C-alpha cells in the first residue's frame, strides 16, 4: 500500500512538472551588420577592438552573440539575436554597438565579409573589406 501511494505521488509529481507546451517561446535570428569599424591596417600580434553597429528590429529582439566564422583569410561577421515570442514585437528600431577583440596573428591580409542581409533571391549579401597586416619590424 505504501509502495502504491509512493508511486502515485511520484507520478503526480512528474506530470505536474511537465510543460503543457513543448514548443519553445523563442527563436534565434540573424540580423545584418549596419557598419563595422576597422583600422586601415593591422600590426602583427597587436590587439584591436572592433566595433560593429546593428539595428534590433523591435522590442522582442535581444543581442545573443556575434557570429564570427573564419576560414583562412576570410572572416564572416553577423549578429545573432534572441527573439522572445512572448514579447510583443513593437517599438522603434533600436540601434546598438558591439565591440570584440581581435589579435592580428596571421601575416596575410584579413578579408572581412560583413553580412548585410539577403537579396530578392534569398542569397546572402556581404560587404567585403580587406585589411592588410604589416610587420613594424620590417620597416
Coordinates of N, CA, C and O in Angstrom, one line a residue:
X1 N 0.8 -1.2 0.0 CA 0.0 0.0 0.0 C 0.9 1.3 0.0 O 0.6 2.2 -0.7
X2 N 1.9 1.3 0.8 CA 2.8 2.4 0.9 C 3.5 2.6 -0.5 O 3.7 3.7 -0.9
X3 N 3.8 1.4 -1.1 CA 4.5 1.5 -2.4 C 3.6 2.1 -3.4 O 4.0 2.9 -4.3
X4 N 2.3 1.7 -3.4 CA 1.4 2.2 -4.4 C 1.2 3.7 -4.2 O 1.1 4.5 -5.1
X5 N 1.1 4.1 -2.9 CA 1.0 5.5 -2.6 C 2.2 6.3 -3.1 O 2.1 7.4 -3.7
X6 N 3.4 5.8 -2.8 CA 4.6 6.4 -3.3 C 4.6 6.6 -4.8 O 4.9 7.6 -5.3
X7 N 4.3 5.5 -5.5 CA 4.3 5.5 -7.0 C 3.2 6.5 -7.5 O 3.5 7.3 -8.4
X8 N 2.1 6.6 -6.9 CA 1.1 7.6 -7.3 C 1.5 9.0 -7.1 O 1.3 9.9 -7.9
X9 N 2.1 9.3 -5.9 CA 2.6 10.6 -5.6 C 3.7 11.0 -6.6 O 3.8 12.1 -7.1
X10 N 4.6 10.0 -6.8 CA 5.8 10.3 -7.7 C 5.2 10.6 -9.2 O 5.7 11.5 -9.8
X11 N 4.2 9.8 -9.6 CA 3.7 10.0 -10.9 C 3.0 11.4 -11.0 O 3.1 12.1 -12.0
X12 N 2.3 11.8 -10.0 CA 1.6 13.1 -9.9 C 2.7 14.2 -10.0 O 2.5 15.2 -10.7
X13 N 3.8 14.0 -9.3 CA 4.9 15.0 -9.2 C 5.5 15.1 -10.6 O 5.7 16.2 -11.1
X14 N 5.7 14.0 -11.3 CA 6.3 14.1 -12.6 C 5.4 14.8 -13.6 O 5.8 15.6 -14.4
X15 N 4.1 14.5 -13.6 CA 3.2 15.1 -14.6 C 2.9 16.5 -14.3 O 2.7 17.3 -15.2
X16 N 3.0 16.9 -13.0 CA 2.8 18.3 -12.7 C 4.0 19.2 -13.1 O 3.8 20.4 -13.3
X17 N 5.2 18.6 -13.3 CA 6.3 19.4 -13.7 C 6.5 19.4 -15.2 O 7.3 20.2 -15.7
X18 N 5.7 18.7 -15.9 CA 5.9 18.7 -17.4 C 5.2 19.9 -17.9 O 4.2 20.4 -17.5
X19 N 5.9 20.5 -18.9 CA 5.3 21.7 -19.6 C 4.2 21.3 -20.5 O 4.2 20.3 -21.1
X20 N 3.1 22.1 -20.5 CA 2.0 21.8 -21.3 C 2.3 22.0 -22.8 O 1.8 21.4 -23.7
X21 N 3.2 23.0 -23.1 CA 3.6 23.3 -24.4 C 5.0 23.0 -24.7 O 5.9 23.5 -24.0
X22 N 5.3 22.0 -25.5 CA 6.6 21.6 -25.8 C 7.3 22.5 -26.8 O 8.5 22.4 -27.0
X23 N 6.6 23.5 -27.4 CA 7.3 24.4 -28.3 C 7.9 25.5 -27.6 O 7.3 26.1 -26.6
X24 N 9.2 25.9 -27.9 CA 9.8 27.0 -27.3 C 9.1 28.3 -27.6 O 8.5 28.4 -28.7
X25 N 9.2 29.2 -26.8 CA 8.6 30.5 -27.0 C 9.7 31.6 -27.4 O 9.5 32.7 -27.1
X26 N 10.7 31.1 -28.1 CA 11.7 31.9 -28.6 C 12.4 31.3 -29.8 O 12.2 30.1 -30.0
X27 N 13.1 32.1 -30.6 CA 13.9 31.5 -31.6 C 15.1 32.5 -31.8 O 15.1 33.5 -31.2
X28 N 16.0 32.1 -32.6 CA 17.2 32.9 -32.9 C 17.1 33.4 -34.4 O 16.5 32.8 -35.2
X29 N 17.6 34.6 -34.6 CA 17.5 35.2 -35.9 C 18.9 35.9 -36.2 O 19.5 36.4 -35.2
X30 N 19.2 35.9 -37.4 CA 20.5 36.6 -37.8 C 20.0 37.9 -38.4 O 19.2 38.0 -39.3
X31 N 20.7 39.0 -37.9 CA 20.3 40.3 -38.5 C 21.6 41.0 -39.1 O 22.7 40.6 -38.7
X32 N 21.4 41.9 -40.0 CA 22.6 42.5 -40.7 C 23.4 43.4 -39.8 O 22.9 44.0 -38.9
X33 N 24.7 43.5 -40.2 CA 25.6 44.5 -39.6 C 25.4 45.7 -40.4 O 25.5 45.7 -41.6
X34 N 25.1 46.8 -39.7 CA 25.0 48.1 -40.4 C 26.3 48.7 -40.8 O 26.5 49.2 -41.9
X35 N 27.3 48.6 -39.9 CA 28.6 49.1 -40.1 C 29.6 48.4 -39.2 O 29.3 47.8 -38.2
X36 N 30.9 48.5 -39.6 CA 32.0 47.9 -38.8 C 33.1 48.9 -38.8 O 33.4 49.6 -39.9
X37 N 33.8 49.1 -37.7 CA 34.9 50.0 -37.6 C 36.2 49.2 -37.6 O 36.4 48.4 -36.6
X38 N 37.0 49.3 -38.6 CA 38.2 48.6 -38.8 C 39.4 49.6 -39.1 O 39.2 50.6 -39.7
X39 N 40.5 49.3 -38.6 CA 41.7 50.1 -38.9 C 42.1 49.9 -40.4 O 41.7 49.0 -41.0
X40 N 42.9 50.9 -40.9 CA 43.4 50.7 -42.2 C 44.3 49.6 -42.4 O 44.4 49.0 -43.5
X41 N 45.0 49.2 -41.3 CA 45.9 48.0 -41.4 C 46.0 47.5 -39.9 O 45.8 48.2 -39.0
X42 N 46.4 46.2 -39.9 CA 46.8 45.6 -38.6 C 48.3 45.4 -38.5 O 48.9 45.2 -39.5
X43 N 48.8 45.6 -37.3 CA 50.2 45.3 -37.0 C 50.2 43.8 -36.4 O 49.4 43.5 -35.5
X44 N 51.1 43.1 -36.9 CA 51.2 41.7 -36.5 C 51.3 41.6 -35.0 O 52.1 42.3 -34.3
X45 N 50.5 40.7 -34.4 CA 50.5 40.4 -32.9 C 49.9 41.5 -32.1 O 50.0 41.4 -30.8
X46 N 49.3 42.5 -32.7 CA 48.7 43.6 -31.9 C 47.2 43.2 -31.7 O 46.6 42.5 -32.5
X47 N 46.6 43.8 -30.6 CA 45.2 43.5 -30.3 C 44.4 44.8 -30.7 O 44.8 45.9 -30.4
X48 N 43.2 44.5 -31.3 CA 42.4 45.6 -31.8 C 41.0 45.4 -31.2 O 40.5 44.3 -31.2
X49 N 40.3 46.5 -30.9 CA 38.9 46.5 -30.6 C 38.2 46.8 -31.9 O 38.4 47.9 -32.5
X50 N 37.3 45.9 -32.3 CA 36.5 46.0 -33.5 C 35.0 46.3 -33.1 O 34.5 45.5 -32.3
X51 N 34.4 47.3 -33.6 CA 33.1 47.7 -33.2 C 32.2 47.5 -34.4 O 32.5 48.0 -35.5
X52 N 31.1 46.8 -34.2 CA 30.1 46.6 -35.2 C 28.8 47.4 -34.7 O 28.6 47.5 -33.5
X53 N 28.1 47.9 -35.7 CA 26.8 48.6 -35.4 C 25.7 47.8 -36.1 O 25.8 47.3 -37.2
X54 N 24.6 47.6 -35.3 CA 23.4 46.9 -35.9 C 22.1 47.5 -35.3 O 22.1 48.2 -34.4
X55 N 21.0 47.1 -36.0 CA 19.7 47.5 -35.5 C 18.8 46.4 -35.1 O 18.6 45.4 -35.9
X56 N 18.4 46.4 -33.8 CA 17.4 45.4 -33.4 C 16.1 45.9 -33.9 O 15.7 47.0 -33.7
X57 N 15.4 45.0 -34.7 CA 14.1 45.4 -35.4 C 13.0 45.9 -34.5 O 12.2 46.7 -34.9
X58 N 12.9 45.4 -33.2 CA 11.8 45.7 -32.3 C 12.2 45.2 -30.9 O 13.2 44.7 -30.7
X59 N 11.2 45.4 -30.0 CA 11.4 45.1 -28.6 C 11.5 43.6 -28.3 O 11.9 43.2 -27.2
X60 N 11.2 42.7 -29.2 CA 11.2 41.3 -29.0 C 12.6 40.7 -29.2 O 12.9 39.6 -28.8
X61 N 13.5 41.5 -29.9 CA 14.9 41.1 -30.2 C 15.9 41.5 -29.1 O 15.8 42.7 -28.7
X62 N 16.8 40.7 -28.8 CA 17.9 41.0 -27.9 C 19.2 40.4 -28.5 O 19.2 39.3 -29.0
X63 N 20.3 41.1 -28.3 CA 21.6 40.6 -28.8 C 21.9 39.3 -28.1 O 21.8 39.2 -26.9
X64 N 22.2 38.3 -28.9 CA 22.6 37.0 -28.3 C 24.1 36.7 -28.4 O 24.7 36.5 -27.4
X65 N 24.6 36.8 -29.7 CA 26.0 36.7 -29.8 C 26.5 37.2 -31.2 O 25.7 37.3 -32.1
X66 N 27.7 37.4 -31.3 CA 28.3 37.7 -32.6 C 28.6 36.4 -33.4 O 29.1 35.4 -32.8
X67 N 28.2 36.4 -34.6 CA 28.5 35.3 -35.5 C 29.8 35.7 -36.1 O 30.0 36.7 -36.8
X68 N 30.9 34.9 -35.9 CA 32.2 35.1 -36.4 C 32.8 33.8 -36.8 O 33.2 33.0 -36.0
X69 N 32.8 33.6 -38.1 CA 33.3 32.4 -38.7 C 34.6 32.8 -39.5 O 34.6 33.7 -40.2
X70 N 35.6 32.0 -39.3 CA 36.8 32.2 -40.1 C 37.3 31.0 -40.8 O 37.1 29.9 -40.4
X71 N 37.9 31.3 -42.0 CA 38.4 30.3 -42.9 C 39.6 30.9 -43.6 O 39.3 31.8 -44.5
X72 N 40.8 30.5 -43.3 CA 42.0 31.1 -43.9 C 42.0 32.6 -43.6 O 41.9 33.0 -42.5
X73 N 42.0 33.4 -44.7 CA 42.0 34.8 -44.6 C 40.6 35.4 -44.3 O 40.5 36.6 -43.8
X74 N 39.6 34.7 -44.6 CA 38.2 35.3 -44.6 C 37.6 35.2 -43.1 O 37.8 34.2 -42.4
X75 N 36.9 36.3 -42.8 CA 36.1 36.4 -41.6 C 34.7 36.8 -41.9 O 34.5 37.9 -42.5
X76 N 33.7 36.0 -41.6 CA 32.3 36.3 -41.8 C 31.8 36.9 -40.5 O 31.9 36.2 -39.5
X77 N 31.2 38.0 -40.5 CA 30.7 38.7 -39.3 C 29.2 39.0 -39.5 O 28.8 39.6 -40.5
X78 N 28.4 38.6 -38.5 CA 27.0 38.9 -38.5 C 26.5 39.0 -37.0 O 27.3 38.7 -36.1
X79 N 25.3 39.3 -36.8 CA 24.7 39.4 -35.4 C 23.6 38.4 -35.3 O 22.7 38.3 -36.1
X80 N 23.6 37.6 -34.2 CA 22.6 36.7 -33.9 C 21.8 37.2 -32.7 O 22.3 37.6 -31.7
X81 N 20.4 37.3 -32.9 CA 19.6 37.8 -31.8 C 18.7 36.7 -31.3 O 18.4 35.7 -31.9
X82 N 18.3 36.9 -30.0 CA 17.3 36.0 -29.3 C 16.0 36.7 -29.5 O 15.9 37.9 -29.2
X83 N 15.0 36.0 -30.1 CA 13.7 36.7 -30.3 C 12.7 36.0 -29.3 O 12.4 34.8 -29.4
X84 N 12.2 36.8 -28.4 CA 11.3 36.3 -27.4 C 9.9 36.4 -28.0 O 9.4 37.5 -28.2
X85 N 9.3 35.3 -28.2 CA 7.9 35.3 -28.8 C 6.8 35.7 -27.9 O 5.7 35.9 -28.3
X86 N 7.1 35.7 -26.6 CA 6.1 36.1 -25.6 C 6.1 37.7 -25.4 O 5.2 38.2 -24.7
X87 N 7.0 38.4 -26.1 CA 7.0 39.8 -26.0 C 6.5 40.4 -27.4 O 6.9 39.9 -28.4
X88 N 5.6 41.3 -27.3 CA 5.0 41.9 -28.5 C 6.1 42.6 -29.3 O 7.0 43.3 -28.7
X89 N 6.1 42.3 -30.6 CA 7.2 42.9 -31.5 C 6.7 44.3 -31.8 O 6.3 44.6 -32.9
X90 N 6.9 45.2 -30.8 CA 6.5 46.6 -31.0 C 7.7 47.5 -30.7 O 8.8 47.1 -30.3
X91 N 7.5 48.8 -30.9 CA 8.5 49.8 -30.6 C 9.4 50.1 -31.7 O 9.3 49.4 -32.8
X92 N 10.2 51.1 -31.5 CA 11.1 51.5 -32.6 C 12.3 50.6 -32.8 O 12.6 49.8 -31.9
X93 N 13.0 50.8 -33.9 CA 14.2 50.1 -34.2 C 15.2 50.6 -33.1 O 15.3 51.8 -32.8
X94 N 16.0 49.7 -32.6 CA 17.0 50.0 -31.5 C 18.4 49.9 -32.1 O 18.8 48.8 -32.4
X95 N 19.1 51.0 -32.2 CA 20.5 50.9 -32.7 C 21.4 50.6 -31.6 O 21.4 51.2 -30.6
X96 N 22.3 49.6 -31.9 CA 23.3 49.2 -30.9 C 24.6 49.0 -31.5 O 24.8 48.8 -32.7
X97 N 25.6 49.0 -30.6 CA 27.0 48.7 -30.9 C 27.5 47.4 -30.2 O 27.0 47.2 -29.0
X98 N 28.4 46.7 -30.7 CA 29.0 45.6 -30.0 C 30.5 45.6 -30.4 O 30.8 45.7 -31.6
X99 N 31.3 45.5 -29.4 CA 32.8 45.5 -29.6 C 33.4 44.2 -29.2 O 33.0 43.6 -28.2
X100 N 34.3 43.7 -30.1 CA 35.0 42.5 -29.8 C 36.5 42.7 -30.1 O 36.9 43.7 -30.7
X101 N 37.3 41.8 -29.5 CA 38.8 42.0 -29.7 C 39.3 41.0 -30.7 O 38.8 39.9 -30.8
X102 N 40.2 41.5 -31.4 CA 40.9 40.7 -32.4 C 42.4 40.8 -32.3 O 42.9 42.0 -32.2
X103 N 43.1 39.7 -32.2 CA 44.6 39.8 -32.2 C 45.1 39.4 -33.6 O 44.7 38.3 -34.1
X104 N 45.8 40.2 -34.2 CA 46.3 40.0 -35.6 C 47.5 39.0 -35.6 O 48.6 39.3 -35.4
X105 N 47.1 37.7 -35.7 CA 48.1 36.6 -35.6 C 48.5 36.1 -36.9 O 49.5 35.3 -37.0
X106 N 47.9 36.4 -38.0 CA 48.3 35.9 -39.3 C 49.0 37.0 -40.1 O 48.7 38.2 -39.9
X107 N 50.0 36.6 -40.9 CA 50.8 37.5 -41.6 C 50.1 38.0 -42.9 O 50.3 39.1 -43.4
X108 N 49.1 37.2 -43.4 CA 48.4 37.6 -44.6 C 47.3 38.6 -44.2 O 46.9 38.7 -43.0
X109 N 46.7 39.2 -45.2 CA 45.6 40.2 -45.0 C 44.4 39.5 -44.4 O 44.2 38.2 -44.6
X110 N 43.6 40.2 -43.8 CA 42.3 39.8 -43.3 C 41.2 40.2 -44.3 O 41.2 41.4 -44.6
X111 N 40.3 39.3 -44.6 CA 39.2 39.7 -45.5 C 37.9 39.5 -44.7 O 37.5 38.4 -44.4
X112 N 37.3 40.6 -44.4 CA 36.1 40.6 -43.6 C 34.9 40.6 -44.6 O 34.8 41.5 -45.5
X113 N 34.0 39.6 -44.4 CA 32.8 39.6 -45.2 C 31.7 39.9 -44.2 O 31.3 39.1 -43.3
X114 N 31.2 41.1 -44.2 CA 30.2 41.7 -43.3 C 28.8 41.4 -43.9 O 28.5 41.9 -44.9
X115 N 28.0 40.6 -43.1 CA 26.7 40.2 -43.6 C 25.8 41.3 -43.6 O 25.5 42.0 -42.5
X116 N 25.2 41.6 -44.8 CA 24.2 42.7 -44.9 C 22.8 42.3 -45.1 O 21.9 43.2 -45.3
X117 N 22.5 41.0 -45.1 CA 21.2 40.5 -45.3 C 21.1 39.6 -46.5 O 22.1 39.0 -46.9
X118 N 19.9 39.5 -47.0 CA 19.6 38.7 -48.2 C 19.0 39.5 -49.3 O 18.3 40.5 -49.0
X119 N 19.3 39.1 -50.6 CA 18.7 39.8 -51.7 C 17.3 39.2 -52.0 O 16.8 38.3 -51.3
X120 N 16.7 39.6 -53.1 CA 15.4 39.2 -53.5 C 15.4 37.7 -53.9 O 14.3 37.0 -53.9
X121 N 16.5 37.1 -54.2 CA 16.6 35.7 -54.5 C 17.1 34.8 -53.3 O 17.5 33.7 -53.4
X122 N 17.0 35.5 -52.1 CA 17.4 34.8 -50.8 C 18.8 34.4 -50.8 O 19.2 33.5 -50.1
X123 N 19.7 35.2 -51.5 CA 21.1 35.0 -51.5 C 21.7 35.9 -50.5 O 21.3 37.1 -50.4
X124 N 22.8 35.5 -49.8 CA 23.4 36.3 -48.8 C 24.1 37.5 -49.5 O 24.7 37.3 -50.6
X125 N 24.1 38.6 -48.8 CA 24.8 39.8 -49.3 C 25.9 40.2 -48.3 O 25.6 40.2 -47.1
X126 N 27.1 40.4 -48.8 CA 28.2 40.7 -48.0 C 28.9 42.0 -48.5 O 29.0 42.2 -49.7
X127 N 29.4 42.8 -47.5 CA 30.3 43.9 -47.8 C 31.7 43.3 -47.5 O 31.9 42.8 -46.4
X128 N 32.6 43.3 -48.5 CA 33.9 42.8 -48.3 C 34.9 43.9 -48.0 O 35.0 44.8 -48.8
X129 N 35.6 43.7 -46.9 CA 36.6 44.7 -46.6 C 38.0 44.0 -46.3 O 38.0 43.1 -45.5
X130 N 39.0 44.4 -47.0 CA 40.3 43.8 -46.8 C 41.2 44.7 -46.0 O 41.3 45.9 -46.2
X131 N 41.8 44.1 -45.0 CA 42.7 44.8 -44.1 C 44.1 44.2 -44.1 O 44.2 43.0 -43.7
X132 N 45.1 44.9 -44.6 CA 46.4 44.3 -44.7 C 47.1 44.2 -43.3 O 46.7 44.9 -42.4
X133 N 48.0 43.3 -43.2 CA 48.8 43.1 -42.0 C 50.2 43.6 -42.2 O 50.8 43.2 -43.2
X134 N 50.7 44.5 -41.4 CA 52.0 45.0 -41.5 C 52.9 44.5 -40.4 O 52.4 44.4 -39.2
X135 N 54.1 44.3 -40.6 CA 55.1 43.9 -39.6 C 56.0 45.1 -39.3 O 56.8 45.4 -40.2
X136 N 55.8 45.8 -38.2 CA 56.6 47.0 -38.0 C 58.1 46.7 -37.9 O 58.9 47.6 -38.2
X137 N 58.5 45.5 -37.6 CA 60.0 45.2 -37.6 C 60.6 45.1 -38.9 O 61.8 45.1 -39.1
X138 N 59.7 45.1 -40.0 CA 60.2 45.0 -41.4 C 60.5 46.4 -42.0 O 60.8 46.5 -43.1
X139 N 60.2 47.4 -41.2 CA 60.4 48.8 -41.8 C 61.8 49.3 -41.7 O 62.6 49.1 -40.9

